[in-house]
Amino acid sequence: LQKFTIDKIKEFVYPLKSCDNLCIAGGVAYNGYMNEEFTKHYKNVFVPPAVGDEGQAIGVYQHADYMINYNVHKSETFAGKEYDYAGDEKLTSYKEVAQAIADGKIVGWFQGKSESGNRALGNRSILADPRNPNIKDIINHTIKMREDFRPFAPAVLEEHYKEYFDTNSPSPYMSRICKVKPEMKSVIPGITHVDGTARIQTVNKNDNSKFYEIIREFREITGVPMLLNTSFNCQEPIVETPQHALRTFKKTALDMLIINDWIIRK
């Protein structure tokens, strides 16, 4: 199916190329291999964070508002609601959380507004150590409760992604699947697919400063500028409220939960 999709792109899409900019939307735009293939032929490939049917509805509205009223819109990565929460233990530094992850702990990470699309991009995420070769099985069996083969994504500092992945542009919305460099597969086995690829998310400080800082602290401790990132849920939609996050935390093997600036431990 992947080969068929790529072959049809080469047959029908590339001959229509009229510039170096390409925007992709719709359900097929969740095909990360296809999106990576496009980057080899277009200088700028944009896949919005909410790229499915709901994203098309938003896009139609934005286009109509521009054509009729000349209003320009920007795709918001985090467009959900923001929640207040106060616990018993205040978070004093991201280093403590990064050290826990480096020590093998698995962390629920709940910050600010929820993501606008179906990908957890650092506000409703489960974070773990990508160096652990067993982490995929641990998370799938004790937290996600899903099939063994389901992989996880690396959230990597934007300035370091080319050191680990064979791709030529940032991927902030976890929309492309690219090859892990051969010499790095043994360094980050927890996020490397069986075919030697990974669905990467590049993290920019300006786009998500808190998420950037915890990854930066992890790099200070381990030398690896990335974390394993997967959606914060267990056989349900991604958690939305602090109460939902707490319920998921209690019923799974998560070791630590961070809600905004508060720590909850087991």
Coordinates of C-alpha atoms in Angstrom, one line a residue:
L1 CA 0.0 0.0 0.0
Q2 CA 2.8 2.4 0.8
K3 CA 4.6 1.6 -2.5
F4 CA 1.3 2.1 -4.4
T5 CA 0.7 5.5 -2.7
I6 CA 4.3 6.7 -3.5
D7 CA 4.1 5.5 -7.1
K8 CA 0.8 7.3 -7.6
I9 CA 2.3 10.5 -6.2
K10 CA 5.2 10.2 -8.7
E11 CA 2.8 9.6 -11.5
F12 CA 0.1 12.3 -10.8
V13 CA 1.4 14.8 -8.3
Y14 CA 5.0 15.6 -9.3
P15 CA 4.2 16.4 -12.9
L16 CA 1.8 19.1 -11.6
K17 CA 4.5 20.9 -9.6
S18 CA 4.5 24.6 -10.2
C19 CA 6.5 25.9 -7.1
D20 CA 8.5 24.7 -4.1
N21 CA 5.7 25.0 -1.6
L22 CA 3.2 22.2 -0.8
C23 CA 0.5 22.1 1.8
I24 CA -1.2 18.8 2.5
A25 CA -4.5 18.1 4.3
G26 CA -7.0 15.3 4.7
G27 CA -6.8 11.8 6.1
V28 CA -4.1 10.7 3.7
A29 CA -1.8 13.4 5.2
Y30 CA -1.4 11.2 8.2
N31 CA 0.8 9.0 6.0
G32 CA 4.2 10.0 7.4
Y33 CA 6.2 8.0 4.7
M34 CA 4.3 9.9 2.0
N35 CA 5.0 13.3 3.7
E36 CA 8.7 12.5 4.0
E37 CA 8.8 11.6 0.3
F38 CA 7.3 15.0 -0.6
T39 CA 10.3 16.8 1.2
K40 CA 12.6 15.3 -1.4
H41 CA 10.8 17.2 -4.2
Y42 CA 9.5 20.4 -2.5
K43 CA 11.5 22.9 -0.5
N44 CA 8.6 23.7 1.9
V45 CA 6.1 21.0 2.9
F46 CA 3.5 22.0 5.4
V47 CA 1.2 19.5 7.1
P48 CA -1.1 21.3 9.7
P49 CA -1.4 19.9 13.2
A50 CA -5.1 19.1 12.8
V51 CA -4.8 17.5 9.4
G52 CA -7.8 15.1 9.2
D53 CA -11.4 15.9 8.4
E54 CA -11.7 18.4 11.2
G55 CA -8.6 20.2 9.9
Q56 CA -10.2 20.5 6.5
A57 CA -13.2 22.2 8.0
I58 CA -11.0 24.7 9.7
G59 CA -9.0 25.3 6.6
V60 CA -12.1 25.9 4.5
Y61 CA -13.3 28.5 7.0
Q62 CA -9.8 30.2 7.1
H63 CA -9.7 30.3 3.3
A64 CA -13.2 31.7 3.0
D65 CA -12.5 34.3 5.7
Y66 CA -9.4 35.4 3.8
M67 CA -11.1 35.5 0.4
I68 CA -14.1 37.4 1.7
N69 CA -12.8 39.5 4.6
Y70 CA -9.0 39.5 3.9
N71 CA -8.4 38.0 7.4
V72 CA -5.2 36.0 7.7
H73 CA -5.2 33.0 10.1
K74 CA -2.4 30.9 11.6
S75 CA -2.8 27.2 12.4
E76 CA -2.6 26.9 16.2
T77 CA -0.7 23.9 17.6
F78 CA -2.4 24.3 20.9
A79 CA -6.0 25.5 20.5
G80 CA -7.8 23.7 23.3
K81 CA -8.9 24.9 26.8
E82 CA -6.4 25.7 29.6
Y83 CA -7.1 24.5 33.1
D84 CA -6.2 25.6 36.6
Y85 CA -4.8 23.1 39.0
A86 CA -3.3 23.2 42.5
G87 CA -1.7 20.2 44.2
D88 CA 0.4 19.5 47.3
E89 CA 3.9 19.6 45.8
K90 CA 5.2 22.4 43.6
L91 CA 7.5 21.7 40.7
T92 CA 10.8 23.4 41.4
S93 CA 12.8 22.5 38.3
Y94 CA 12.5 20.5 35.1
K95 CA 15.8 18.9 36.0
E96 CA 14.1 16.7 38.6
V97 CA 11.7 15.4 36.1
A98 CA 14.3 14.9 33.5
Q99 CA 16.5 13.0 36.0
A100 CA 13.5 10.7 36.9
I101 CA 13.0 9.9 33.2
A102 CA 16.7 9.2 32.8
D103 CA 16.4 6.8 35.8
G104 CA 13.7 4.9 34.0
K105 CA 10.5 6.6 35.3
I106 CA 7.6 7.1 32.9
V107 CA 5.9 10.5 33.3
G108 CA 2.5 11.9 32.4
W109 CA 3.0 15.5 31.2
F110 CA 0.0 17.8 31.2
Q111 CA 0.6 21.5 30.3
G112 CA -1.6 24.4 29.3
K113 CA -3.9 24.2 26.3
S114 CA -4.5 20.8 24.7
E115 CA -3.3 20.1 21.1
S116 CA -5.6 21.1 18.2
G117 CA -5.0 17.8 16.3
N118 CA -4.7 14.1 17.1
R119 CA -1.0 14.1 17.9
A120 CA 0.3 14.7 21.4
L121 CA 2.9 17.4 20.9
G122 CA 4.1 18.2 24.4
N123 CA 1.0 19.4 26.3
R124 CA -0.9 16.0 26.7
S125 CA 2.0 13.6 26.5
I126 CA 3.6 10.5 28.2
L127 CA 7.4 10.9 28.3
A128 CA 10.0 8.3 28.7
D129 CA 13.7 7.5 27.9
P130 CA 14.3 6.7 24.2
R131 CA 17.6 4.9 25.1
N132 CA 15.7 2.1 26.8
P133 CA 15.3 -0.9 24.3
N134 CA 12.4 -2.3 26.4
I135 CA 10.5 0.9 26.8
K136 CA 8.0 0.2 23.9
D137 CA 6.9 -3.1 25.4
I138 CA 6.7 -1.6 28.9
I139 CA 4.5 1.3 27.9
N140 CA 2.3 -0.8 25.6
H141 CA 1.7 -3.5 28.2
T142 CA 1.4 -1.4 31.4
I143 CA 0.1 2.0 30.3
K144 CA -1.4 2.1 26.8
M145 CA -2.8 -1.5 27.0
R146 CA -2.4 -2.0 23.3
E147 CA -0.7 -4.2 20.7
D148 CA 3.1 -4.9 21.0
F149 CA 4.0 -3.5 17.6
R150 CA 2.7 0.0 18.1
P151 CA 5.7 2.4 18.1
F152 CA 6.4 5.7 19.8
A153 CA 7.8 9.0 18.5
P154 CA 11.0 11.0 19.4
A155 CA 10.5 14.6 20.4
V156 CA 13.9 16.1 19.5
L157 CA 15.4 19.5 20.0
E158 CA 15.1 21.3 16.6
E159 CA 18.8 22.2 16.5
H160 CA 19.9 18.6 16.9
Y161 CA 17.5 16.5 14.7
K162 CA 20.0 16.2 11.8
E163 CA 22.5 14.5 14.1
Y164 CA 20.1 11.5 14.6
F165 CA 17.7 11.5 11.6
D166 CA 18.2 11.5 7.9
T167 CA 15.8 14.2 6.8
N168 CA 16.2 17.8 5.5
S169 CA 13.7 19.9 7.4
P170 CA 12.0 20.2 10.8
S171 CA 8.8 18.3 11.5
P172 CA 7.1 20.1 14.4
Y173 CA 3.7 18.3 14.1
M174 CA 5.0 14.7 14.1
S175 CA 3.8 14.3 10.5
R176 CA 6.8 12.7 8.8
I177 CA 8.5 9.3 9.1
C178 CA 12.2 9.4 8.3
K179 CA 15.2 7.1 8.6
V180 CA 17.2 7.0 11.9
K181 CA 20.9 7.3 11.0
P182 CA 22.5 3.8 11.2
E183 CA 25.0 4.8 13.9
M184 CA 22.2 6.1 16.1
K185 CA 19.9 3.1 16.1
S186 CA 21.6 1.6 19.1
V187 CA 21.6 4.9 20.9
I188 CA 17.8 5.5 20.7
P189 CA 16.2 2.0 20.2
G190 CA 13.1 3.0 22.1
I191 CA 11.8 5.1 19.3
T192 CA 13.3 3.3 16.3
H193 CA 10.8 1.3 14.2
V194 CA 11.6 -2.2 13.0
D195 CA 12.3 -0.8 9.6
G196 CA 14.9 1.7 11.0
T197 CA 12.6 4.8 10.9
A198 CA 11.0 7.1 13.3
R199 CA 8.0 9.6 13.2
I200 CA 9.9 12.6 14.5
Q201 CA 8.7 15.7 16.3
T202 CA 11.1 18.6 16.3
V203 CA 10.7 21.0 19.2
N204 CA 11.4 24.7 19.0
K205 CA 11.8 26.8 22.1
N206 CA 9.6 29.5 20.8
D207 CA 6.8 27.1 20.0
N208 CA 6.7 25.3 23.4
S209 CA 9.2 26.6 25.9
K210 CA 8.3 24.1 28.7
F211 CA 8.5 21.1 26.6
Y212 CA 11.8 22.4 25.1
E213 CA 13.3 22.9 28.6
I214 CA 12.5 19.4 29.9
I215 CA 14.1 17.9 26.7
R216 CA 17.1 20.2 27.1
E217 CA 17.5 19.1 30.8
F218 CA 17.4 15.5 29.7
R219 CA 20.2 16.2 27.2
E220 CA 22.3 17.8 29.9
I221 CA 22.0 14.6 31.9
T222 CA 22.3 11.9 29.2
G223 CA 23.7 13.6 26.1
V224 CA 20.6 12.7 24.1
P225 CA 18.5 15.7 23.0
M226 CA 15.2 13.9 22.8
L227 CA 12.5 12.2 24.8
L228 CA 10.1 9.4 23.8
N229 CA 6.7 11.1 23.4
T230 CA 3.3 9.4 23.1
S231 CA -0.2 10.5 23.7
F232 CA -1.4 10.7 27.3
N233 CA -4.2 8.1 27.3
C234 CA -5.1 4.5 28.0
Q235 CA -7.7 3.0 25.6
E236 CA -9.5 6.4 25.6
P237 CA -9.1 9.7 23.8
I238 CA -6.2 11.9 24.9
V239 CA -6.8 13.3 28.3
E240 CA -8.4 16.7 28.3
T241 CA -8.8 17.8 31.9
P242 CA -6.7 17.5 35.1
Q243 CA -9.3 15.1 36.5
H244 CA -9.0 12.9 33.4
A245 CA -5.2 13.0 33.7
L246 CA -5.3 12.0 37.4
R247 CA -7.7 9.1 36.6
T248 CA -5.4 7.7 33.9
F249 CA -2.4 8.2 36.2
K250 CA -4.0 6.1 39.0
K251 CA -5.1 3.2 36.8
T252 CA -1.8 2.8 34.8
A253 CA 1.8 2.2 35.7
L254 CA 2.8 5.8 35.2
D255 CA 5.4 6.8 37.9
M256 CA 4.9 10.5 38.0
L257 CA 2.4 13.1 36.8
I258 CA 3.1 16.8 36.1
I259 CA 0.1 19.0 35.8
N260 CA 1.2 22.6 34.9
D261 CA 3.6 23.4 37.8
W262 CA 2.6 20.6 40.2
I263 CA 4.0 17.1 40.8
I264 CA 1.9 14.0 41.7
R265 CA 3.8 10.9 42.7
K266 CA 2.9 7.3 43.5

